[in-house]
mmCIF file with all atom_site columns, C-alpha atoms in Angstrom:
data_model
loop_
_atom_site.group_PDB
_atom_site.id
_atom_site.type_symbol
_atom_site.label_atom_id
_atom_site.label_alt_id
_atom_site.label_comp_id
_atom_site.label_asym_id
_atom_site.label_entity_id
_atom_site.label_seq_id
_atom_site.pdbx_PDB_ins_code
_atom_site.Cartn_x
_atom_site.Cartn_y
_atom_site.Cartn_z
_atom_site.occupancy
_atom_site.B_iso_or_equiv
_atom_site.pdbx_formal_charge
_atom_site.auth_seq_id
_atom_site.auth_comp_id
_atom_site.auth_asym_id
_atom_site.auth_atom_id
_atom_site.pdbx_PDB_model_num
ATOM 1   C CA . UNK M 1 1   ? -1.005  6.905   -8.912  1.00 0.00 ? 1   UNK M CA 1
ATOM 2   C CA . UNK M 1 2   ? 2.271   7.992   -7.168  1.00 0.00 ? 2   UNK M CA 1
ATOM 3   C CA . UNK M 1 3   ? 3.762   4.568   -7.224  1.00 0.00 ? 3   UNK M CA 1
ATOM 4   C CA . UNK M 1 4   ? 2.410   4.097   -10.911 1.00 0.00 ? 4   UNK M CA 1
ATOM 5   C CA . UNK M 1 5   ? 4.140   7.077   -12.399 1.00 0.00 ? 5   UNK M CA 1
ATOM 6   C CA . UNK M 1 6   ? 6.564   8.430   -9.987  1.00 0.00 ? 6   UNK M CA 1
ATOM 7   C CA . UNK M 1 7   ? 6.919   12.348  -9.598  1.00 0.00 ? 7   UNK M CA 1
ATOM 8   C CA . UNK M 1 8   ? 5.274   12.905  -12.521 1.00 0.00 ? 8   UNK M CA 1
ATOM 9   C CA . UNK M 1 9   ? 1.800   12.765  -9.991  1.00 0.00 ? 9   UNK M CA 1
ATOM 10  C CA . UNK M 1 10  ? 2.645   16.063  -8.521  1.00 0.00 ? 10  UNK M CA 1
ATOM 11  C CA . UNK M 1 11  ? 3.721   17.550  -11.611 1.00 0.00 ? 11  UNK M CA 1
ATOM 12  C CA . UNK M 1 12  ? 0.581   16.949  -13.264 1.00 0.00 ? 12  UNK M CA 1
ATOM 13  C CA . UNK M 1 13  ? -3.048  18.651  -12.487 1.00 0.00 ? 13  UNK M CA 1
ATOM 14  C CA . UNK M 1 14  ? -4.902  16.473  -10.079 1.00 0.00 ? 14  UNK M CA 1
ATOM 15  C CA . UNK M 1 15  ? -7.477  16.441  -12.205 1.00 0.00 ? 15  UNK M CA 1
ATOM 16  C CA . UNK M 1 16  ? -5.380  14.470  -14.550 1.00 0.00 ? 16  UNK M CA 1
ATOM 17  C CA . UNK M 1 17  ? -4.194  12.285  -12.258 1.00 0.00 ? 17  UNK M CA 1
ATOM 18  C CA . UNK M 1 18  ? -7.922  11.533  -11.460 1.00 0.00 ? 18  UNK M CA 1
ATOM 19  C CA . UNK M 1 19  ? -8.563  10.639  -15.153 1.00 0.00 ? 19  UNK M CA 1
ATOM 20  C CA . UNK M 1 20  ? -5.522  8.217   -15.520 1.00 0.00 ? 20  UNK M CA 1
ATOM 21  C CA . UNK M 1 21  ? -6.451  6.619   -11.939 1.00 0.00 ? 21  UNK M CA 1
ATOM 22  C CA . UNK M 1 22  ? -10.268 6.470   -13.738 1.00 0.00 ? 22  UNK M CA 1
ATOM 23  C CA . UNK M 1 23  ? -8.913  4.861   -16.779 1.00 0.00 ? 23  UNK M CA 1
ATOM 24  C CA . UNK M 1 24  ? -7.004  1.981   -14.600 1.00 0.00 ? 24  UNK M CA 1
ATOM 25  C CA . UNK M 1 25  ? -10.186 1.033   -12.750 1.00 0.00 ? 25  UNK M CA 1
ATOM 26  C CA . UNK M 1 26  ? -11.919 1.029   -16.269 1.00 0.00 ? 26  UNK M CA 1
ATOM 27  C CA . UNK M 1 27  ? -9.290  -0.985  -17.977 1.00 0.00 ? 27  UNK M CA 1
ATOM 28  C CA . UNK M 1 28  ? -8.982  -3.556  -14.874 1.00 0.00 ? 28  UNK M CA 1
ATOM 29  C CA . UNK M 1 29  ? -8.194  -5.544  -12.540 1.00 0.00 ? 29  UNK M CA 1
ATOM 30  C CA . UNK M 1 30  ? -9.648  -2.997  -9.867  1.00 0.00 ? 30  UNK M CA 1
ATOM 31  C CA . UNK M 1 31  ? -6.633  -1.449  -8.734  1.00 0.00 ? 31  UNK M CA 1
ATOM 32  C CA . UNK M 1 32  ? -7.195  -1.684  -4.582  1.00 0.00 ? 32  UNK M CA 1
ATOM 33  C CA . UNK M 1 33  ? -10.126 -1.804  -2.155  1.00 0.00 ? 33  UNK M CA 1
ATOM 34  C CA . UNK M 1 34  ? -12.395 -0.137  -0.495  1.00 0.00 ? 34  UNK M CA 1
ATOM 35  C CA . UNK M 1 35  ? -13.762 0.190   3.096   1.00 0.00 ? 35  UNK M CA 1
ATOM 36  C CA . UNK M 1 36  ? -17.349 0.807   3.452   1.00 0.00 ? 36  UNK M CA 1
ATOM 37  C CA . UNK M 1 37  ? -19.610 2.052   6.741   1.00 0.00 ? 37  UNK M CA 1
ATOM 38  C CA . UNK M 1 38  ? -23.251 1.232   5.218   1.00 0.00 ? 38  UNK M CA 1
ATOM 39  C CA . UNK M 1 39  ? -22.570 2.889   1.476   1.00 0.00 ? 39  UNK M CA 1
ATOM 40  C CA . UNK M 1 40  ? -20.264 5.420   2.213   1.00 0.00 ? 40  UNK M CA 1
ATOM 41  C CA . UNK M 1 41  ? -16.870 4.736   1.301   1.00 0.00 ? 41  UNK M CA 1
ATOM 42  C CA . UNK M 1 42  ? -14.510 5.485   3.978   1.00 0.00 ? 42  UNK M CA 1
ATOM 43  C CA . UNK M 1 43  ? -11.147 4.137   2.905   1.00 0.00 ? 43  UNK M CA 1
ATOM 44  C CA . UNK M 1 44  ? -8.767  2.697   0.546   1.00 0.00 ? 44  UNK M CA 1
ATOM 45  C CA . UNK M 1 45  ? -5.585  0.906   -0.577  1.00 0.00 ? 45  UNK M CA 1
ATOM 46  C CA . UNK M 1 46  ? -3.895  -0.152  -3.581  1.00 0.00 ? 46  UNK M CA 1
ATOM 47  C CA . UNK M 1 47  ? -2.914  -3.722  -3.847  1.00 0.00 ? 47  UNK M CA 1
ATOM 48  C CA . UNK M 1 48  ? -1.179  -5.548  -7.067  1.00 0.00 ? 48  UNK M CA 1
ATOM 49  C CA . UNK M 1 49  ? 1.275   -7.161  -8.360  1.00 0.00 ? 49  UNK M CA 1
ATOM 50  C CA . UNK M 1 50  ? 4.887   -5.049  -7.404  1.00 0.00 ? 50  UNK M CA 1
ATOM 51  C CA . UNK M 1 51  ? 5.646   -5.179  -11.159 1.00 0.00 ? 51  UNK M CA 1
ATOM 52  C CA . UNK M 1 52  ? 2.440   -2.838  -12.112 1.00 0.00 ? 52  UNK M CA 1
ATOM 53  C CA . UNK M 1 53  ? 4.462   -0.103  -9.664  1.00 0.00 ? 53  UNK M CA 1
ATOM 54  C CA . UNK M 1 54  ? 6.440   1.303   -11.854 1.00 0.00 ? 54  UNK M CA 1
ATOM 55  C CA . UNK M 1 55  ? 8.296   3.826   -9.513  1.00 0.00 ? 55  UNK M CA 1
ATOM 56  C CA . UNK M 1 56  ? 8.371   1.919   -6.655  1.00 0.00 ? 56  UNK M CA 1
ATOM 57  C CA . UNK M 1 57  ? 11.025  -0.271  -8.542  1.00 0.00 ? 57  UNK M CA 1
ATOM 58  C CA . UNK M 1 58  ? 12.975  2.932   -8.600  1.00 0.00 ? 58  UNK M CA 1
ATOM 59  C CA . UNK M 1 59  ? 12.140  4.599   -5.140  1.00 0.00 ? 59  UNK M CA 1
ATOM 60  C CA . UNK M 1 60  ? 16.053  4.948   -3.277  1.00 0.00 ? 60  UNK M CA 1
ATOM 61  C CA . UNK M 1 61  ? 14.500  4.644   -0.085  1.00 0.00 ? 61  UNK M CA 1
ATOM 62  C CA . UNK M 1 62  ? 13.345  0.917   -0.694  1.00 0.00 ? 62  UNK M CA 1
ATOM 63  C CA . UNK M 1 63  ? 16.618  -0.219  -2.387  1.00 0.00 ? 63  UNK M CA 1
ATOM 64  C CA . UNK M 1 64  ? 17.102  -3.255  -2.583  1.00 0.00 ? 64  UNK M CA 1
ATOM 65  C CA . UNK M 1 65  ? 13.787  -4.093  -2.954  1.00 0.00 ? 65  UNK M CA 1
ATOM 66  C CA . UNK M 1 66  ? 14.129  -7.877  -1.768  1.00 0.00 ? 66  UNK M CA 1
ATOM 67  C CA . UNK M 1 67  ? 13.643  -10.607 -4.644  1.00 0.00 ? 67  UNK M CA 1
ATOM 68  C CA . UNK M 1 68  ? 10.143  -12.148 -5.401  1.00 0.00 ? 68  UNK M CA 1
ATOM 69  C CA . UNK M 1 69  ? 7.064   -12.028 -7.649  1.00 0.00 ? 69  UNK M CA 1
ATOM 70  C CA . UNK M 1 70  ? 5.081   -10.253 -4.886  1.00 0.00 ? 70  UNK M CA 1
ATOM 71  C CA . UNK M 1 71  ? 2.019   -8.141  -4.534  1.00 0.00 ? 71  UNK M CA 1
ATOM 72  C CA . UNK M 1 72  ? 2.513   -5.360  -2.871  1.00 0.00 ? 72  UNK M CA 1
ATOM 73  C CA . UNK M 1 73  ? 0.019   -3.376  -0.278  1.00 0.00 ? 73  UNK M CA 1
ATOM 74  C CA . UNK M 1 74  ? 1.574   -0.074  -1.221  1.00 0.00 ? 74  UNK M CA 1
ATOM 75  C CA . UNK M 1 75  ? -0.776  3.231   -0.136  1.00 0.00 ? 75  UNK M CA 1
ATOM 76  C CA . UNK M 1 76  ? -3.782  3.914   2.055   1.00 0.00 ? 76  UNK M CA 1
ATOM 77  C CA . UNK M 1 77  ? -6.599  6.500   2.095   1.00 0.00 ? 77  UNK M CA 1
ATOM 78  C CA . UNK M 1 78  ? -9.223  6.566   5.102   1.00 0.00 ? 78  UNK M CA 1
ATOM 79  C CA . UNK M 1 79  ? -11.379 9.343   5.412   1.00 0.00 ? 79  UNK M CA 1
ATOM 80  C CA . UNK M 1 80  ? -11.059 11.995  8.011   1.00 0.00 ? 80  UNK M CA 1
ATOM 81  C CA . UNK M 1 81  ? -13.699 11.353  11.183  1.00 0.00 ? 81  UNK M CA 1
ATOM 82  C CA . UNK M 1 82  ? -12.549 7.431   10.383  1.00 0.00 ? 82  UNK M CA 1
ATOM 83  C CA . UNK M 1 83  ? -9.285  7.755   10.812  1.00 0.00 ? 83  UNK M CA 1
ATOM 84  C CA . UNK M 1 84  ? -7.822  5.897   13.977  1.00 0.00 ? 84  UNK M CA 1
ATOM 85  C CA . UNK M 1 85  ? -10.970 3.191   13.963  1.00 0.00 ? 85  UNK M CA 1
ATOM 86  C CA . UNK M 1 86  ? -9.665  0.001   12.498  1.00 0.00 ? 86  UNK M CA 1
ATOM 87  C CA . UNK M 1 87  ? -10.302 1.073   9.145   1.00 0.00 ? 87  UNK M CA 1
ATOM 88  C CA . UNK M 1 88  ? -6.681  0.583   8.099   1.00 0.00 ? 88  UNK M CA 1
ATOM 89  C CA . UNK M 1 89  ? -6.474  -2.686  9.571   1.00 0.00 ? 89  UNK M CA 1
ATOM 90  C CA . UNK M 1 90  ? -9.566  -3.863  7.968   1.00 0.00 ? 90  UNK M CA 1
ATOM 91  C CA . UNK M 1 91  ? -8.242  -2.723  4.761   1.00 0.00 ? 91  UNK M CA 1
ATOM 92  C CA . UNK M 1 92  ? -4.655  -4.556  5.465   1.00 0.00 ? 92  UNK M CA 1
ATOM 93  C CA . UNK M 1 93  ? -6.828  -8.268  6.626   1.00 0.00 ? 93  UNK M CA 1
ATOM 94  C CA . UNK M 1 94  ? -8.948  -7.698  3.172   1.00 0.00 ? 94  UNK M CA 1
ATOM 95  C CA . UNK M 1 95  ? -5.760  -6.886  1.106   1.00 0.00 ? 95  UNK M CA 1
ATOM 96  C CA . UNK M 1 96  ? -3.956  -10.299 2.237   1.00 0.00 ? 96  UNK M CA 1
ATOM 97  C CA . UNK M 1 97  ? -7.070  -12.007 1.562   1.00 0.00 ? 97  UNK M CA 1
ATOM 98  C CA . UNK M 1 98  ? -7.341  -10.609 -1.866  1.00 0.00 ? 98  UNK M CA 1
ATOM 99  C CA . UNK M 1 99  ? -3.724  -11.158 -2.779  1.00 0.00 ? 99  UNK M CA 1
ATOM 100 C CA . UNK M 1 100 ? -3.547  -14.745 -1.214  1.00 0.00 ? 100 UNK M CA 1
ATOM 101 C CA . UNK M 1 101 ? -7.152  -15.573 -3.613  1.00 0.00 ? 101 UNK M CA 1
ATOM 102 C CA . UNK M 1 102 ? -5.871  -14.064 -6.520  1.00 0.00 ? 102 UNK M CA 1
ATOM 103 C CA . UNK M 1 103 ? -2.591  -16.597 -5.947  1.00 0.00 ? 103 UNK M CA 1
ATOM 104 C CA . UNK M 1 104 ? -0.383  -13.862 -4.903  1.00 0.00 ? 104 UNK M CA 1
ATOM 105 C CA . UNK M 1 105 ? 3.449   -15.987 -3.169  1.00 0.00 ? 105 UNK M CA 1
ATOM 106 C CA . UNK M 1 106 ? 3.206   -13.042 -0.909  1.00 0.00 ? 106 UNK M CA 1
ATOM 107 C CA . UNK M 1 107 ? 2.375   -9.587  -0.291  1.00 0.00 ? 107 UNK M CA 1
ATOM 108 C CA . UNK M 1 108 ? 4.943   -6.596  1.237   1.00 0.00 ? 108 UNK M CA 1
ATOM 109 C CA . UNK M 1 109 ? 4.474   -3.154  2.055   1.00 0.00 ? 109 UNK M CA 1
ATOM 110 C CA . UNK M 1 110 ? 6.573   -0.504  2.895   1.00 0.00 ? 110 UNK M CA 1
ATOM 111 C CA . UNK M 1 111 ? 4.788   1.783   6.473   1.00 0.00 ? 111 UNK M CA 1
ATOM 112 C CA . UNK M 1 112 ? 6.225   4.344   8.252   1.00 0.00 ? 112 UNK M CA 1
ATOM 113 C CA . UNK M 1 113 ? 7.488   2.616   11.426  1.00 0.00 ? 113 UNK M CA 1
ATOM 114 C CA . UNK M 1 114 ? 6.326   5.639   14.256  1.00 0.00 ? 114 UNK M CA 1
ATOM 115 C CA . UNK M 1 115 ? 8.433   3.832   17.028  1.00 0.00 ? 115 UNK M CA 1
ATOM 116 C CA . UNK M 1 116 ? 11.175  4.619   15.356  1.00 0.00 ? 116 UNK M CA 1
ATOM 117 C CA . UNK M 1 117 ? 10.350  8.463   14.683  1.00 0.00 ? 117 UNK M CA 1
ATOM 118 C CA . UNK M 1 118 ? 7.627   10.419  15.595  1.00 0.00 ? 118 UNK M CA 1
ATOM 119 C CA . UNK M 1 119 ? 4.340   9.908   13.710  1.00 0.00 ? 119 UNK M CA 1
ATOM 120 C CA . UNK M 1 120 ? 3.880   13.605  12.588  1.00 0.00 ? 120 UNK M CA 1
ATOM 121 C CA . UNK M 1 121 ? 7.204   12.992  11.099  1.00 0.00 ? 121 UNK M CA 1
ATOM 122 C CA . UNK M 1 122 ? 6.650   10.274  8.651   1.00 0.00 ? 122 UNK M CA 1
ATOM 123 C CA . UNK M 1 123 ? 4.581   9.798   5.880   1.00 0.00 ? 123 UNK M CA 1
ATOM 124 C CA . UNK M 1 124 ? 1.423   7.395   6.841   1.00 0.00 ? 124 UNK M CA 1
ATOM 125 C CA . UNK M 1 125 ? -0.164  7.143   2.952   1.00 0.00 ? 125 UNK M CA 1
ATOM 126 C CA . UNK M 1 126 ? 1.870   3.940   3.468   1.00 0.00 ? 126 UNK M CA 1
ATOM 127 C CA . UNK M 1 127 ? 0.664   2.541   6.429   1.00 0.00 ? 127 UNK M CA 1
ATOM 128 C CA . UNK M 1 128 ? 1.959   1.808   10.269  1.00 0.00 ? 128 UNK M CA 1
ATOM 129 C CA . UNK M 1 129 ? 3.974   -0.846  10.766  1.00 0.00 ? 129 UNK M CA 1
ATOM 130 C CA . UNK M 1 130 ? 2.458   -2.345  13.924  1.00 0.00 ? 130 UNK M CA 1
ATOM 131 C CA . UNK M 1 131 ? -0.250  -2.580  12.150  1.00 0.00 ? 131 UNK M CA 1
ATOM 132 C CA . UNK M 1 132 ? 1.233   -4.858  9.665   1.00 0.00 ? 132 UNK M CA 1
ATOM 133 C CA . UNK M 1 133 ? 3.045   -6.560  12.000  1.00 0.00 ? 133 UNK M CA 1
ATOM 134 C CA . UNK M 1 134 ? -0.121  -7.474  13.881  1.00 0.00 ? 134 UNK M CA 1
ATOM 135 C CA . UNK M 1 135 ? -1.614  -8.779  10.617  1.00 0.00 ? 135 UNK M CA 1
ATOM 136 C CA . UNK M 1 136 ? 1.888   -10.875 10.466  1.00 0.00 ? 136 UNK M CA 1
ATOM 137 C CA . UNK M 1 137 ? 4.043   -9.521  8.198   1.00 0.00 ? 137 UNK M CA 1
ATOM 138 C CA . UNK M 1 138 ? 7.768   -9.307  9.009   1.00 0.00 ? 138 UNK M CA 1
ATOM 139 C CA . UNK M 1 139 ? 10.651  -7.099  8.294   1.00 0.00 ? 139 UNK M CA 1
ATOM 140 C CA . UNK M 1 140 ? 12.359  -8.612  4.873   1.00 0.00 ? 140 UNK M CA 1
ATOM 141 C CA . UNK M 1 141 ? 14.518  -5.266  4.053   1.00 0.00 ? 141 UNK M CA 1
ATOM 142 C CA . UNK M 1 142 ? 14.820  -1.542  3.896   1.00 0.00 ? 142 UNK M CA 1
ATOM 143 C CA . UNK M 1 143 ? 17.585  0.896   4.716   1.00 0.00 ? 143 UNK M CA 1
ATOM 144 C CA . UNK M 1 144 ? 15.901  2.909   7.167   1.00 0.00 ? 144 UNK M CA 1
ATOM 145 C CA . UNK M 1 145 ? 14.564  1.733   10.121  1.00 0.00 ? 145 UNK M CA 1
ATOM 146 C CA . UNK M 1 146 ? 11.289  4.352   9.956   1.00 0.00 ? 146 UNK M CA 1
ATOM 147 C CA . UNK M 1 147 ? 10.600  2.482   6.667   1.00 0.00 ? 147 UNK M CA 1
ATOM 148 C CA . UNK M 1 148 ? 10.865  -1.125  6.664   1.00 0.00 ? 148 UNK M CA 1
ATOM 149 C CA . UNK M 1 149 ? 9.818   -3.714  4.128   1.00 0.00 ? 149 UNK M CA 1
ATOM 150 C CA . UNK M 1 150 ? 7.343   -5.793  5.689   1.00 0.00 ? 150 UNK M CA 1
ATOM 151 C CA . UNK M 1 151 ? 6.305   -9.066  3.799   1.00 0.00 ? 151 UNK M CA 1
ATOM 152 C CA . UNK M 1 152 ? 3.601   -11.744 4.253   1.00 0.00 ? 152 UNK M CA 1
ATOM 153 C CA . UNK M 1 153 ? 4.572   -14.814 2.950   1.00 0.00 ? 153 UNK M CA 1
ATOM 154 C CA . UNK M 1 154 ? 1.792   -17.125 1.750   1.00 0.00 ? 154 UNK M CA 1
ATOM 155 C CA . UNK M 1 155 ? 1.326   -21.492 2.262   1.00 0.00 ? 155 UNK M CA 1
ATOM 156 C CA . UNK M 1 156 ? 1.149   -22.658 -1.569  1.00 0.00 ? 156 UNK M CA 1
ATOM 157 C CA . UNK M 1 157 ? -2.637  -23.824 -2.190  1.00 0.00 ? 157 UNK M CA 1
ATOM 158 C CA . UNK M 1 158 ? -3.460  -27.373 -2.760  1.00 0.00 ? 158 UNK M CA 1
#
């Protein structure tokens, strides 16, 4: 919900913010995806159109935000005792999928780059960029070198 509605997520009770992220999987299309072991959900990530993310048109950090009707891979959740498995990059091979069926031109996100600075140091909601990188996205911006833009560019359909 961060990237929906900017600071205004920790302002707000979480159980608000539970309620409005309720209503958006109610009112469609299903905001992300979800990683399964049997039926236990063990992790997610938002993925949708960059114009649906409010705030991240705004976020300083990510200016300029580099041109393009993109989708973006934007946040990740995976579930403690998961963590560190290949859930994220499970998540980040179903997300291009998902974008590149629902005739996405490409899909960015914006990880925490740990080669750059220390893990423990960085925010990793977004992702890891080696991880992205491995799933082939490449730098296309970003003002800090901890946080790059990545971007997968997809082959138009015939």
């Amino acid at each position: 919900m961060y990237w929906r509605i900017g600071s205004a997520y920790q302002r707000r009770p979480g159980a608000e913010n539970r309620q409005g992220f309720r209503a958006r999987v109610r009112e469609g299309p299903p905001p992300g995806l979800l990683a399964f072991e049997g039926d236990l959900a063990v992790g997610w990530c938002q993925v949708t159109p960059r114009d649906e993310l409010a705030f991240l048109q705004r976020a300083r950090r990510l200016q300029p935000l580099p041109d393009g009707p993109v989708w973006s891979l934007s946040c990740f959740y995976v579930r403690r005792g998961y963590r560190r498995r290949g859930v994220s990059e499970a998540l980040v091979r179903a997300a291009v999928e998902h974008a590149r069926a629902a005739g996405a031109p490409a899909l960015e996100a914006y990880p925490s780059d740990v080669r750059q600075v220390p893990a423990r140091s960085l925010p990793t909601y977004t992702g890891i960029a080696s991880v992205f990188e491995r799933a082939g996205f490449r730098r296309v911006g970003g003002n800090d070198p901890a946080r790059p833009i990545l971007r997968r560019v997809f082959r138009a359909r015939r």
